[in-house]
Structure formats: structure tokens, C-alpha cells
PDB file of C-alpha atoms and ligand atoms in Angstrom:
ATOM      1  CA  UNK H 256    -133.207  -6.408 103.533  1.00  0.00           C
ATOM      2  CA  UNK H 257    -134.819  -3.127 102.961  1.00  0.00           C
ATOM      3  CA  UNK H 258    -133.090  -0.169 104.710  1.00  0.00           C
ATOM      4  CA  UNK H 259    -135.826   0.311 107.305  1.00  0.00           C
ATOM      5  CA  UNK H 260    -134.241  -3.211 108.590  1.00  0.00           C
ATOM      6  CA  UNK H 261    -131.012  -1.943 108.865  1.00  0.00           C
ATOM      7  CA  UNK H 262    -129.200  -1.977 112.147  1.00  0.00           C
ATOM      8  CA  UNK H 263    -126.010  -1.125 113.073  1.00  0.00           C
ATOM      9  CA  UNK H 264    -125.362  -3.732 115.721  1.00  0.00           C
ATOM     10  CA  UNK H 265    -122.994  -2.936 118.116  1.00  0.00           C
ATOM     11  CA  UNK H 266    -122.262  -0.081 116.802  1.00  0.00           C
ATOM     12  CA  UNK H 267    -123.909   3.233 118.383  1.00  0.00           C
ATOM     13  CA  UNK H 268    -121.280   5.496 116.754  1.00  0.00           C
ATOM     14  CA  UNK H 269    -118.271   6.758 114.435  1.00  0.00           C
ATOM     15  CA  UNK H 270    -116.135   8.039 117.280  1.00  0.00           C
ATOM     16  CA  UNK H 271    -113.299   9.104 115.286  1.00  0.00           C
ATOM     17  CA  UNK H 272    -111.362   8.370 112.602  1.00  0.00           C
ATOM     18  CA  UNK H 273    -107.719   8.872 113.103  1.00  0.00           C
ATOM     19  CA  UNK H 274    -104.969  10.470 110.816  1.00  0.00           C
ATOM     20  CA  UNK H 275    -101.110   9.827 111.579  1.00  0.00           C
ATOM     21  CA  UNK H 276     -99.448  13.164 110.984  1.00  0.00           C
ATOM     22  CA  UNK H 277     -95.713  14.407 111.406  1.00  0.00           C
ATOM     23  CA  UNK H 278     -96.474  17.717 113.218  1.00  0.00           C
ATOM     24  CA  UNK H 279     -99.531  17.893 115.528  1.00  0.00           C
ATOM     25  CA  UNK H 280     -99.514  21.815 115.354  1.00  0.00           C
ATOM     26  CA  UNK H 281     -99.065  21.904 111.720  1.00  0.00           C
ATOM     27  CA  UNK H 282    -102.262  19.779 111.090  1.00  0.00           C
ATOM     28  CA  UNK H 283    -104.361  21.280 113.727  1.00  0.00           C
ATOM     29  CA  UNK H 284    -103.222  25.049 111.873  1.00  0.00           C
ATOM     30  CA  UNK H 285    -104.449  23.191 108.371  1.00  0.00           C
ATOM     31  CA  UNK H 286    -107.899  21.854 109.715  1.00  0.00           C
ATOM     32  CA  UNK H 287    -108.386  25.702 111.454  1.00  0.00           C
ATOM     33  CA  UNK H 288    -107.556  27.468 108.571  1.00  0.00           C
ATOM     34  CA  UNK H 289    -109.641  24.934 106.237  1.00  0.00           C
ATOM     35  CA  UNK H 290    -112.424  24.605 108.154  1.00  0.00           C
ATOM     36  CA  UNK H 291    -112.776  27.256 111.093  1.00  0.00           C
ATOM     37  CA  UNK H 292    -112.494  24.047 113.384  1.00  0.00           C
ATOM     38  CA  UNK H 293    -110.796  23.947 116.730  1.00  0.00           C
ATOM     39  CA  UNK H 294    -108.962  21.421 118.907  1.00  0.00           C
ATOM     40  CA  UNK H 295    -111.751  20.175 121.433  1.00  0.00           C
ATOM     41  CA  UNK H 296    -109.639  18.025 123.127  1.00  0.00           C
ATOM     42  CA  UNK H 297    -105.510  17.166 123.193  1.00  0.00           C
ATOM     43  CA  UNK H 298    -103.994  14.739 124.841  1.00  0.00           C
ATOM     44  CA  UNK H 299    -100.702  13.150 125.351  1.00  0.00           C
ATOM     45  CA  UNK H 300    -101.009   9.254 125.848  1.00  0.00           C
ATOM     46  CA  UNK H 301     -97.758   8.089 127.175  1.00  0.00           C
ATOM     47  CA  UNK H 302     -98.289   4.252 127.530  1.00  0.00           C
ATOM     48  CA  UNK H 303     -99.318   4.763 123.616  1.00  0.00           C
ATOM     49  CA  UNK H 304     -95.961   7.048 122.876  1.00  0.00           C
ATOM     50  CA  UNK H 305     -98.674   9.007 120.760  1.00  0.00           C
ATOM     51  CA  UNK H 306    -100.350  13.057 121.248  1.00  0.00           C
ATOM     52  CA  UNK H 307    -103.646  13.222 119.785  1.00  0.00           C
ATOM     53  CA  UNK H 308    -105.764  16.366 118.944  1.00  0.00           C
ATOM     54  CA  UNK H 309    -109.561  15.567 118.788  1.00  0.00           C
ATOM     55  CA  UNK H 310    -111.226  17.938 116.435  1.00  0.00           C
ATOM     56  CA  UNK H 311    -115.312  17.583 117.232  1.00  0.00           C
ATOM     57  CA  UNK H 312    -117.618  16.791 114.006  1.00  0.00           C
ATOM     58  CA  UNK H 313    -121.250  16.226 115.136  1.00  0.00           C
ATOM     59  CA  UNK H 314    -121.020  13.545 117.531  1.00  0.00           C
ATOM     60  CA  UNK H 315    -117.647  12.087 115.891  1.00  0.00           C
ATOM     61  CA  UNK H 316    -114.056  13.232 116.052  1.00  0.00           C
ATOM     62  CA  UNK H 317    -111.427  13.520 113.727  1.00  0.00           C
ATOM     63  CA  UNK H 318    -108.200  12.679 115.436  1.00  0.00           C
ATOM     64  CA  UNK H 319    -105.018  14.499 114.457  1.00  0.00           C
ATOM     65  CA  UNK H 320    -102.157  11.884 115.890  1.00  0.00           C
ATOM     66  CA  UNK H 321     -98.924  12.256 116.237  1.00  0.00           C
ATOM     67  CA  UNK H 322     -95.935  10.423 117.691  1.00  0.00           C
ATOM     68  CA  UNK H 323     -94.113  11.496 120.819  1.00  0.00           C
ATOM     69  CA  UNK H 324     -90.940   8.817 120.441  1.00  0.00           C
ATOM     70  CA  UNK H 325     -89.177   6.979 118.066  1.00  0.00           C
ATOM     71  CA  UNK H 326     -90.372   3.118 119.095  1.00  0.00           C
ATOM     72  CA  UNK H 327     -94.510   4.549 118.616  1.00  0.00           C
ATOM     73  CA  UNK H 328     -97.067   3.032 116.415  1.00  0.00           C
ATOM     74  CA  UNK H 329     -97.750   6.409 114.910  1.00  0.00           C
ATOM     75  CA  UNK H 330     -93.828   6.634 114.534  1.00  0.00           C
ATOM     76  CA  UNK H 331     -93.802   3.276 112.403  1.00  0.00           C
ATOM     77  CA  UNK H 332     -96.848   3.686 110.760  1.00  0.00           C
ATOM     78  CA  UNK H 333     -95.515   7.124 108.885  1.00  0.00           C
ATOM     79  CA  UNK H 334     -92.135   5.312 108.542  1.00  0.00           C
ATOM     80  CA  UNK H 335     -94.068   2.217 107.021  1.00  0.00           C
ATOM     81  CA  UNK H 336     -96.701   4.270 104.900  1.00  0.00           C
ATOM     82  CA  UNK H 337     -96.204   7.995 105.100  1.00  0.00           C
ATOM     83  CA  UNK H 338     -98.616  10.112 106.586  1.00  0.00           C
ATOM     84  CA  UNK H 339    -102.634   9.664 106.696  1.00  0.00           C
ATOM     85  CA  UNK H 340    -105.554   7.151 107.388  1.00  0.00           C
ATOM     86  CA  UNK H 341    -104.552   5.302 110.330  1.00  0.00           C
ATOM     87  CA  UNK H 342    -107.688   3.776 112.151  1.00  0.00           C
ATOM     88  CA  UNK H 343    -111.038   3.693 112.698  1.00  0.00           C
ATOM     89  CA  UNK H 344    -112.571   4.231 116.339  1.00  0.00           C
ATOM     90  CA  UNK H 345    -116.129   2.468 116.556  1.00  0.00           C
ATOM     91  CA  UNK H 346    -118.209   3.277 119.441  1.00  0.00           C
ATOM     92  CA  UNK H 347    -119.989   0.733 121.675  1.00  0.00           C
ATOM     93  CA  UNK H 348    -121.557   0.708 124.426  1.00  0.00           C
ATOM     94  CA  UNK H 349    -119.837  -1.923 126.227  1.00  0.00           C
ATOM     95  CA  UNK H 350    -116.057  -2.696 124.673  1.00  0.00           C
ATOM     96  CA  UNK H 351    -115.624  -6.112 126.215  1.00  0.00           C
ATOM     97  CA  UNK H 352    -118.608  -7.280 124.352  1.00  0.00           C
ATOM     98  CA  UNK H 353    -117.519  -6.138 121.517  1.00  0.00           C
ATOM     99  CA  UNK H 354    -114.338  -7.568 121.480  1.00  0.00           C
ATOM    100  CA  UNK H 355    -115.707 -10.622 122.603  1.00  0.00           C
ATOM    101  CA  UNK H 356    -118.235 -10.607 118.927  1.00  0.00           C
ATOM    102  CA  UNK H 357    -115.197  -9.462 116.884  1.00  0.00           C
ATOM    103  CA  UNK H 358    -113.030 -11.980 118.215  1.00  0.00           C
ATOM    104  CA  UNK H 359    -116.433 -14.698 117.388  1.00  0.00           C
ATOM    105  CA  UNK H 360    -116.061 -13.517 114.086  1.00  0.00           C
ATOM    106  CA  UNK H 361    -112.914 -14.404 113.490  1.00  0.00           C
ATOM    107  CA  UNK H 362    -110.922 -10.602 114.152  1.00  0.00           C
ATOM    108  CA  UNK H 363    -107.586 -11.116 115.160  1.00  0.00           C
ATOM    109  CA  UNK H 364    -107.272  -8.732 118.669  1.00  0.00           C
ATOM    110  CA  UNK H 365    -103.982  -6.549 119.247  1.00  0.00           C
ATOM    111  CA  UNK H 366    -105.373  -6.031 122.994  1.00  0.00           C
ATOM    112  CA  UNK H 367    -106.669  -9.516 124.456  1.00  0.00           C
ATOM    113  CA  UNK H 368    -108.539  -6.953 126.969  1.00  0.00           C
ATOM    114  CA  UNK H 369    -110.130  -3.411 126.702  1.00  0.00           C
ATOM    115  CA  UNK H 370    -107.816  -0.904 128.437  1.00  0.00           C
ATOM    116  CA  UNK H 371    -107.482   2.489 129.247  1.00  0.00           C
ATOM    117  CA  UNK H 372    -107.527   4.724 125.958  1.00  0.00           C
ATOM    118  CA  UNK H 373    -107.587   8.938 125.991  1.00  0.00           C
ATOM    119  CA  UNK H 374    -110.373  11.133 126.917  1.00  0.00           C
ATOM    120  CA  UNK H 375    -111.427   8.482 129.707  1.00  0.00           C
ATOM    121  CA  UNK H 376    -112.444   5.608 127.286  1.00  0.00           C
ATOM    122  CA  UNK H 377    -112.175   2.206 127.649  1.00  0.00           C
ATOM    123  CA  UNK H 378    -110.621   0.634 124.377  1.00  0.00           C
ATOM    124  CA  UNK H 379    -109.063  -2.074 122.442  1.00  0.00           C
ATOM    125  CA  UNK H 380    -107.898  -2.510 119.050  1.00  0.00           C
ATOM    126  CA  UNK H 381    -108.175  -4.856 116.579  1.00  0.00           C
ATOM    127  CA  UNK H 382    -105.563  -5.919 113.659  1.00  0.00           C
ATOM    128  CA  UNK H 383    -106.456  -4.777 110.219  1.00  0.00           C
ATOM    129  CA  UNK H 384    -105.506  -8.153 109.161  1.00  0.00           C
ATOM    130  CA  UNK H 385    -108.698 -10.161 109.096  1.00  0.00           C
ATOM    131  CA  UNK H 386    -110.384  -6.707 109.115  1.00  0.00           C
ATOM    132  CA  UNK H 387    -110.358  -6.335 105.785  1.00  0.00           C
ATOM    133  CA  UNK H 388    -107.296  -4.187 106.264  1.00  0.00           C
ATOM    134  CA  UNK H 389    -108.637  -1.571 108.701  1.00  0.00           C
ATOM    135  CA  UNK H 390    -107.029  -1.058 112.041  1.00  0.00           C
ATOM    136  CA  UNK H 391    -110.098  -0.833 113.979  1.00  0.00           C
ATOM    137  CA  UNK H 392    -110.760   0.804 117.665  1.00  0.00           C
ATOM    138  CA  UNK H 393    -113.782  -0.260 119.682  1.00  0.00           C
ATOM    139  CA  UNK H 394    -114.235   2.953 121.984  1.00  0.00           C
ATOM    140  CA  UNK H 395    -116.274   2.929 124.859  1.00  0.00           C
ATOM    141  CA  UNK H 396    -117.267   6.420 126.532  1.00  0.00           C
TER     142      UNK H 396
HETATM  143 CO1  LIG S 584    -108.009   6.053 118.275  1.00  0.00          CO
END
């Protein structure tokens, strides 16, 4: 296939890429003080026990996460594996047909349905098992 042929699919976007951090304000300090950037968005997502910071990159967003009780997945994912890389939010343009192809290719589904996610989204994740070990979002806008 030559690269003019290349398509990504499904796939109209990186919409973030997510980092599991200990101290939301501590990170969001490091990434201004790195890189002049600034919190675009911040939001706490109950149902998800999690507060994320979005930090805008283009079209993408890097998303500063951190846990907001004990029993999160952000809790037990720093417990599990320290801090750092902790998914991968795909954008699509329709998140139930997505899940619907990821499931037809064999991805193993953590939500069964897309739900509710931050920022207004509709979203559903997938298990990094069978994903080649990458927790994977699909994000709809
Ligand atoms: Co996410």
C-alpha cells in the first residue's frame, strides 16, 4: 500500500492521550512551566472517581488525570504501575460503531455501551488486553 492509500478508518482523531498523576495541580504547574501551556478544560467526573485537566495540543489533548477516591481506576492504576501512560482516547465520529468494529475484531469491551464521558462526549473503553496492551477510549464529540 503506498501512503497516498492510507486511511485511518474510523478514526478522525487523537483526542487525547491520558497520564495518571498523583497531584493534578502539581502536573498542570510542570506542563505550564515546561511548556507555557494552560488548562483548557478541568473536570471532575464523579461516576469515574477521577479529575481530569485537558491541556489543548492542536486538535488533541493531553489529559492530566487524577484520582478523587481510594476505589478509582486512576487510584489502582498508580498503585498497580506508578504514575504515567494510562490510555489512549481515539476519536470517532459515531462511538457505537466503533465499538461495534472493535468488538468484530475481536477487542474485549470494558463498557458493553458508549456512555457519558467528560467535556460532553459520548465514550466507551476498551481493555488493553486484546489491544495489544493499550487501554483504549473511543471518544465521540
Ligand atoms: Co480519557
Amino acid at each position: 500500500m503506498s501512503e497516498t492509500d492510507a486511511t485511518s478508518g474510523l478514526l478522525t482523531e487523537i483526542d487525547h492521550v491520558a497520564i495518571a498523576v498523583k497531584d493534578l495541580d502539581a502536573a498542570i504547574e510542570y506542563y505550564n512551566k515546561a511548556f507555557g501551556a494552560t488548562v483548557a478544560h478541568r473536570e471532575i467526573v464523579e461516576s469515574d472517581g477521577v479529575e481530569e485537566a485537558l491541556v489543548k495540543v492542536a486538535d488533541s489533548y493531553i489529559q492530566l488525570t487524577a484520582a478523587t477516591r481510594p476505589d478509582s481506576p486512576i487510584a489502582k492504576a498508580i498503585e498497580k504501575r506508578g504514575e504515567g501512560l494510562h490510555h489512549i482516547g481515539y476519536r470517532v465520529d459515531d462511538c457505537q460503531a466503533a465499538l461495534d468494529a472493535m468488538i468484530a475484531a475481536g477487542a474485549t469491551p470494558i463498557d458493553k455501551a458508549p456512555r457519558p464521558g467528560s467535556r460532553g462526549t459520548t465514550v466507551a473503553f476498551i481493555h488493553p488486553k486484546g489491544s495489544f496492551g493499550t487501554l483504549i477510549e473511543l471518544v465521540q464529540e
